[in-house]
Amino acid sequence: MNFRQIEVFHAVYISGSITAASKALHVSQPSLSKTLRHAEGQLGFALFRREKGRLVPTQEAHLLFREVDDVYQRVGSLKLAVKNLRAGGEGHLRLAVLPSLGLGVAPAAIAKFRTGNPSVTFDVQTLDHADILRCLYERESDLAIGFVAPNHSRLKATQIGSGELVLLHRKGAFPSGPARMDLRKLAGRDYISLTGSGPIGALLAGELDRLDVQVNEVASVRTFYVAAALVRHGVGVGVVDEFTAQATVTPDLAYSRLSPPIRFGVHGIWLEDKPPSQVCQNFIEALKTLLPEMSA
């Protein structure tokens, strides 16, 4: 299929009719129908069948659409890149961040960065720690921001800042709590664990084991913001990163630093054979300035 055929197929699949697709692409219906017939002839199978006045995708069309949509999105990204280059090469940055950093840190950093770089555009996605290598390797993102840099020969990283884990709880749960909360105070309490949440969750679990703290695990989650939501609804207490705590805290919630403190780094990560562009490097520097300001 050539790109024109891909474009027509995509439009008909999304809209469900020749009429709507022709309006979306600003072409005549006969021209669009002809392109679609040529595509089906080259493929050797039908893409749509007509039912009650609508075009219904065949099973082959459903399978093909997964690949076509990916191509379509990539072409859209290419068009945006060309547009940015025409505008003066200010750049477009594809950013992948952990969900915890997508709540407050990344939006604040982008907003601050664009005040001095208004022509730079962003594409932002959230991902789990385990997906960082795949995301960069498949060229979905230029830069990933994570808590722990994956130990892989194809990846390079620089530390942007650091953070701490904090205890998130409803106000009144620890009425006379100190500035730093001893982890041993969690013993016997209803607790939301971070089992399977990546290296930071493993770091916390190791500290609880070291102190021999036995908690009453009432829920297990993989992301910090889900843990924060459960705390907010009174399910139990939870340990989350300070950035999630700041972004999700409400008047009925409070958080305390831990004793002993559990610290982690925040890293910018990229593919070794695709080093950061100048725009990317500038954004990393902006993050290095911003993170200390947002630290608890």
Short mmCIF file of C-alpha atoms in Angstrom, two decimals:
data_model
loop_
_atom_site.label_atom_id
_atom_site.label_comp_id
_atom_site.label_asym_id
_atom_site.label_seq_id
_atom_site.Cartn_x
_atom_site.Cartn_y
_atom_site.Cartn_z
CA MET A 1 0.00 0.00 0.00
CA ASN A 2 1.23 3.47 -0.81
CA PHE A 3 0.66 6.28 1.65
CA ARG A 4 -2.37 7.63 -0.20
CA GLN A 5 -4.04 4.24 0.12
CA ILE A 6 -3.07 4.08 3.78
CA GLU A 7 -4.54 7.54 4.33
CA VAL A 8 -7.83 6.60 2.64
CA PHE A 9 -8.11 3.27 4.47
CA HIS A 10 -7.40 4.97 7.80
CA ALA A 11 -10.04 7.66 7.19
CA VAL A 12 -12.74 5.16 6.11
CA TYR A 13 -11.95 2.83 9.01
CA ILE A 14 -12.17 5.67 11.54
CA SER A 15 -15.26 7.38 10.11
CA GLY A 16 -17.19 4.31 8.91
CA SER A 17 -18.34 5.86 5.64
CA ILE A 18 -17.06 7.10 2.31
CA THR A 19 -18.93 10.39 2.76
CA ALA A 20 -17.34 11.24 6.10
CA ALA A 21 -13.90 10.11 4.94
CA SER A 22 -14.06 12.23 1.79
CA LYS A 23 -14.95 15.29 3.87
CA ALA A 24 -12.09 14.61 6.28
CA LEU A 25 -9.58 14.27 3.43
CA HIS A 26 -11.14 17.00 1.26
CA VAL A 27 -11.43 14.77 -1.79
CA SER A 28 -14.39 13.64 -3.89
CA GLN A 29 -16.24 10.45 -3.00
CA PRO A 30 -15.61 8.81 -6.42
CA SER A 31 -11.87 9.49 -6.11
CA LEU A 32 -11.76 8.05 -2.61
CA SER A 33 -13.77 4.95 -3.62
CA LYS A 34 -11.43 4.37 -6.56
CA THR A 35 -8.35 4.55 -4.31
CA LEU A 36 -9.93 2.11 -1.87
CA ARG A 37 -10.77 -0.37 -4.67
CA HIS A 38 -7.20 -0.19 -5.97
CA ALA A 39 -5.87 -0.89 -2.46
CA GLU A 40 -8.14 -3.93 -2.11
CA GLY A 41 -7.07 -5.16 -5.55
CA GLN A 42 -3.40 -4.93 -4.65
CA LEU A 43 -3.91 -6.58 -1.27
CA GLY A 44 -6.02 -9.39 -2.67
CA PHE A 45 -8.76 -9.18 -0.05
CA ALA A 46 -11.70 -6.93 0.85
CA LEU A 47 -11.25 -4.29 3.52
CA PHE A 48 -14.90 -3.40 4.05
CA ARG A 49 -18.34 -4.85 3.49
CA ARG A 50 -21.53 -2.81 3.30
CA GLU A 51 -24.15 -3.43 6.00
CA LYS A 52 -27.26 -1.26 6.39
CA GLY A 53 -25.66 1.66 4.58
CA ARG A 54 -22.41 1.57 6.53
CA LEU A 55 -18.98 0.22 5.67
CA VAL A 56 -18.03 -2.46 8.17
CA PRO A 57 -14.35 -3.47 8.39
CA THR A 58 -13.50 -7.08 7.61
CA GLN A 59 -11.41 -9.15 9.98
CA GLU A 60 -8.41 -8.54 7.71
CA ALA A 61 -9.04 -4.79 7.96
CA HIS A 62 -9.02 -4.93 11.77
CA LEU A 63 -5.66 -6.70 11.73
CA LEU A 64 -4.24 -4.34 9.09
CA PHE A 65 -5.41 -1.24 10.95
CA ARG A 66 -3.04 -1.93 13.84
CA GLU A 67 -0.08 -1.55 11.51
CA VAL A 68 -1.60 1.24 9.44
CA ASP A 69 -2.42 3.35 12.49
CA ASP A 70 1.20 3.10 13.64
CA VAL A 71 2.44 4.25 10.22
CA TYR A 72 -0.15 7.03 10.16
CA GLN A 73 0.91 8.32 13.58
CA ARG A 74 4.58 8.21 12.63
CA VAL A 75 3.92 10.19 9.46
CA GLY A 76 2.03 12.72 11.56
CA SER A 77 5.06 13.03 13.81
CA LEU A 78 7.27 13.49 10.75
CA LYS A 79 5.03 16.26 9.43
CA LEU A 80 5.23 18.02 12.79
CA ALA A 81 9.03 17.72 12.78
CA VAL A 82 9.20 19.23 9.30
CA LYS A 83 6.91 22.05 10.43
CA ASN A 84 9.21 22.76 13.37
CA LEU A 85 12.27 22.79 11.13
CA ARG A 86 10.59 25.26 8.76
CA ALA A 87 9.77 27.43 11.75
CA GLY A 88 13.45 27.76 12.51
CA GLY A 89 14.58 24.43 13.84
CA GLU A 90 13.42 25.16 17.38
CA GLY A 91 12.62 21.49 17.82
CA HIS A 92 10.14 18.93 18.99
CA LEU A 93 10.88 16.80 22.06
CA ARG A 94 9.32 13.39 22.60
CA LEU A 95 9.34 12.76 26.32
CA ALA A 96 8.58 9.56 28.27
CA VAL A 97 8.13 9.81 32.04
CA LEU A 98 7.12 7.59 34.91
CA PRO A 99 3.50 8.17 36.00
CA SER A 100 4.76 9.73 39.26
CA LEU A 101 6.65 12.38 37.31
CA GLY A 102 3.78 12.89 34.86
CA LEU A 103 1.51 14.28 37.58
CA GLY A 104 3.49 17.35 38.56
CA VAL A 105 7.18 17.41 37.63
CA ALA A 106 6.91 16.98 33.86
CA PRO A 107 4.01 19.46 33.37
CA ALA A 108 5.77 22.06 35.53
CA ALA A 109 9.06 21.57 33.69
CA ILE A 110 7.42 21.83 30.26
CA ALA A 111 5.53 24.97 31.24
CA LYS A 112 8.67 26.61 32.62
CA PHE A 113 10.79 25.56 29.66
CA ARG A 114 8.32 26.91 27.08
CA THR A 115 8.32 30.37 28.64
CA GLY A 116 11.82 30.77 27.25
CA ASN A 117 11.40 28.42 24.29
CA PRO A 118 7.87 29.02 22.96
CA SER A 119 8.55 27.33 19.61
CA VAL A 120 9.48 23.98 21.16
CA THR A 121 6.67 21.43 21.10
CA PHE A 122 6.33 18.27 23.18
CA ASP A 123 4.93 14.79 22.86
CA VAL A 124 4.56 13.26 26.33
CA GLN A 125 3.78 9.69 27.31
CA THR A 126 3.87 7.86 30.63
CA LEU A 127 5.39 4.42 31.01
CA ASP A 128 6.53 1.91 33.61
CA HIS A 129 10.21 1.46 34.46
CA ALA A 130 10.24 -1.88 32.61
CA ASP A 131 9.21 -0.15 29.36
CA ILE A 132 11.97 2.47 29.26
CA LEU A 133 14.37 0.43 27.13
CA ARG A 134 11.64 -0.63 24.69
CA CYS A 135 10.33 2.93 24.34
CA LEU A 136 13.76 4.33 23.51
CA TYR A 137 14.84 1.35 21.42
CA GLU A 138 11.71 1.61 19.25
CA ARG A 139 12.35 5.36 18.88
CA GLU A 140 9.04 6.32 20.47
CA SER A 141 10.77 8.90 22.66
CA ASP A 142 13.93 10.98 22.59
CA LEU A 143 14.32 11.15 26.36
CA ALA A 144 12.98 9.13 29.27
CA ILE A 145 12.84 10.41 32.84
CA GLY A 146 13.01 7.68 35.45
CA PHE A 147 14.00 7.03 39.05
CA VAL A 148 16.60 4.38 38.24
CA ALA A 149 18.63 4.24 35.05
CA PRO A 150 18.30 0.75 33.54
CA ASN A 151 21.63 -1.09 33.48
CA HIS A 152 21.91 -1.71 29.74
CA SER A 153 24.79 -1.26 27.31
CA ARG A 154 22.60 0.60 24.81
CA LEU A 155 21.46 3.23 27.29
CA LYS A 156 23.13 6.35 28.62
CA ALA A 157 21.91 8.41 31.54
CA THR A 158 22.61 11.49 33.61
CA GLN A 159 21.33 12.22 37.09
CA ILE A 160 18.93 15.16 37.03
CA GLY A 161 18.11 15.29 40.72
CA SER A 162 16.92 13.18 43.61
CA GLY A 163 13.89 12.52 45.74
CA GLU A 164 12.67 10.71 48.81
CA LEU A 165 9.94 8.27 49.64
CA VAL A 166 7.36 9.66 52.05
CA LEU A 167 4.54 8.20 54.15
CA LEU A 168 1.15 9.32 52.85
CA HIS A 169 -1.75 9.11 55.29
CA ARG A 170 -5.04 10.69 56.19
CA LYS A 171 -4.75 13.60 58.63
CA GLY A 172 -5.14 12.42 62.19
CA ALA A 173 -3.72 8.98 61.55
CA PHE A 174 -0.53 10.03 63.33
CA PRO A 175 -1.69 12.99 65.48
CA SER A 176 1.62 13.56 67.23
CA GLY A 177 3.91 12.35 64.51
CA PRO A 178 7.45 13.79 64.26
CA ALA A 179 8.81 15.55 61.21
CA ARG A 180 10.26 12.20 60.13
CA MET A 181 8.21 9.06 60.62
CA ASP A 182 9.94 5.89 61.82
CA LEU A 183 9.09 3.07 59.43
CA ARG A 184 8.51 0.82 62.43
CA LYS A 185 5.35 2.81 63.20
CA LEU A 186 3.78 1.06 60.23
CA ALA A 187 3.82 -2.26 62.06
CA GLY A 188 0.31 -3.74 62.18
CA ARG A 189 -1.28 -0.92 60.21
CA ASP A 190 -3.43 -1.36 57.11
CA TYR A 191 -0.89 -0.80 54.38
CA ILE A 192 -0.91 -0.39 50.60
CA SER A 193 2.18 -2.08 49.22
CA LEU A 194 4.12 -1.37 46.03
CA THR A 195 4.72 -4.97 45.03
CA GLY A 196 5.86 -5.17 41.42
CA SER A 197 6.23 -1.39 41.11
CA GLY A 198 9.84 -1.53 39.95
CA PRO A 199 13.18 -0.83 41.64
CA ILE A 200 11.81 1.84 44.00
CA GLY A 201 9.19 -0.56 45.30
CA ALA A 202 11.91 -3.16 45.76
CA LEU A 203 14.02 -0.58 47.63
CA LEU A 204 11.16 0.07 50.06
CA ALA A 205 10.41 -3.63 50.52
CA GLY A 206 14.07 -4.26 51.33
CA GLU A 207 14.05 -1.57 54.01
CA LEU A 208 10.89 -2.99 55.62
CA ASP A 209 12.53 -6.42 55.65
CA ARG A 210 15.72 -5.03 57.15
CA LEU A 211 13.79 -3.42 60.01
CA ASP A 212 11.57 -6.51 60.34
CA VAL A 213 8.42 -4.39 60.02
CA GLN A 214 5.29 -6.54 59.64
CA VAL A 215 2.49 -4.56 58.01
CA ASN A 216 -1.10 -5.57 57.30
CA GLU A 217 -1.06 -5.51 53.52
CA VAL A 218 -4.63 -4.74 52.40
CA ALA A 219 -3.84 -3.87 48.78
CA SER A 220 -0.95 -4.26 46.36
CA VAL A 221 -0.43 -1.77 43.52
CA ARG A 222 2.10 -1.12 40.77
CA THR A 223 1.91 2.66 40.57
CA PHE A 224 2.33 5.32 43.22
CA TYR A 225 -0.67 7.39 42.18
CA VAL A 226 -3.00 4.41 42.64
CA ALA A 227 -1.54 3.94 46.13
CA ALA A 228 -2.22 7.64 46.79
CA ALA A 229 -5.83 7.28 45.64
CA LEU A 230 -6.37 4.32 47.96
CA VAL A 231 -4.94 6.30 50.88
CA ARG A 232 -7.26 9.19 50.05
CA HIS A 233 -10.25 6.84 50.24
CA GLY A 234 -9.20 5.56 53.65
CA VAL A 235 -8.07 2.08 52.62
CA GLY A 236 -4.80 2.38 54.53
CA VAL A 237 -1.49 4.21 54.64
CA GLY A 238 1.08 4.04 51.86
CA VAL A 239 4.63 4.98 51.02
CA VAL A 240 4.96 6.94 47.78
CA ASP A 241 7.55 9.17 46.17
CA GLU A 242 7.46 12.79 47.26
CA PHE A 243 6.47 14.02 43.79
CA THR A 244 3.32 11.88 43.78
CA ALA A 245 2.53 13.05 47.31
CA GLN A 246 2.81 16.70 46.33
CA ALA A 247 0.68 16.23 43.22
CA THR A 248 -2.10 14.23 44.92
CA VAL A 249 -2.27 15.65 48.43
CA THR A 250 -5.66 17.09 49.45
CA PRO A 251 -6.83 18.96 52.59
CA ASP A 252 -7.60 15.63 54.29
CA LEU A 253 -4.22 14.06 53.47
CA ALA A 254 -0.76 14.58 54.89
CA TYR A 255 2.67 13.12 54.26
CA SER A 256 5.80 12.74 56.35
CA ARG A 257 9.40 12.00 55.48
CA LEU A 258 10.73 8.69 56.62
CA SER A 259 13.33 7.69 59.18
CA PRO A 260 15.66 6.32 58.07
CA PRO A 261 15.25 8.24 54.79
CA ILE A 262 14.89 6.27 51.58
CA ARG A 263 16.35 8.33 48.76
CA PHE A 264 16.50 7.72 45.02
CA GLY A 265 17.87 9.47 41.97
CA VAL A 266 15.94 11.00 39.09
CA HIS A 267 17.66 10.33 35.76
CA GLY A 268 17.43 11.44 32.17
CA ILE A 269 17.90 8.40 29.93
CA TRP A 270 18.51 8.13 26.20
CA LEU A 271 19.66 5.66 23.58
CA GLU A 272 23.45 5.51 23.22
CA ASP A 273 23.38 5.92 19.44
CA LYS A 274 20.88 8.78 19.61
CA PRO A 275 22.43 11.38 21.93
CA PRO A 276 20.29 14.29 23.17
CA SER A 277 19.74 17.17 20.77
CA GLN A 278 20.52 20.70 21.92
CA VAL A 279 16.86 21.22 22.78
CA CYS A 280 16.87 18.01 24.78
CA GLN A 281 20.04 19.02 26.63
CA ASN A 282 18.49 22.39 27.46
CA PHE A 283 15.39 20.67 28.81
CA ILE A 284 17.52 18.41 31.00
CA GLU A 285 19.23 21.49 32.44
CA ALA A 286 15.83 23.05 33.12
CA LEU A 287 14.82 19.92 35.00
CA LYS A 288 18.00 20.06 37.07
CA THR A 289 16.99 23.54 38.19
CA LEU A 290 13.35 22.70 38.81
CA LEU A 291 13.64 19.44 40.78
CA PRO A 292 15.28 20.94 43.90
CA GLU A 293 12.51 23.54 43.97
CA MET A 294 9.88 20.80 43.97
CA SER A 295 11.59 18.57 46.53
CA ALA A 296 9.69 18.08 49.77
#
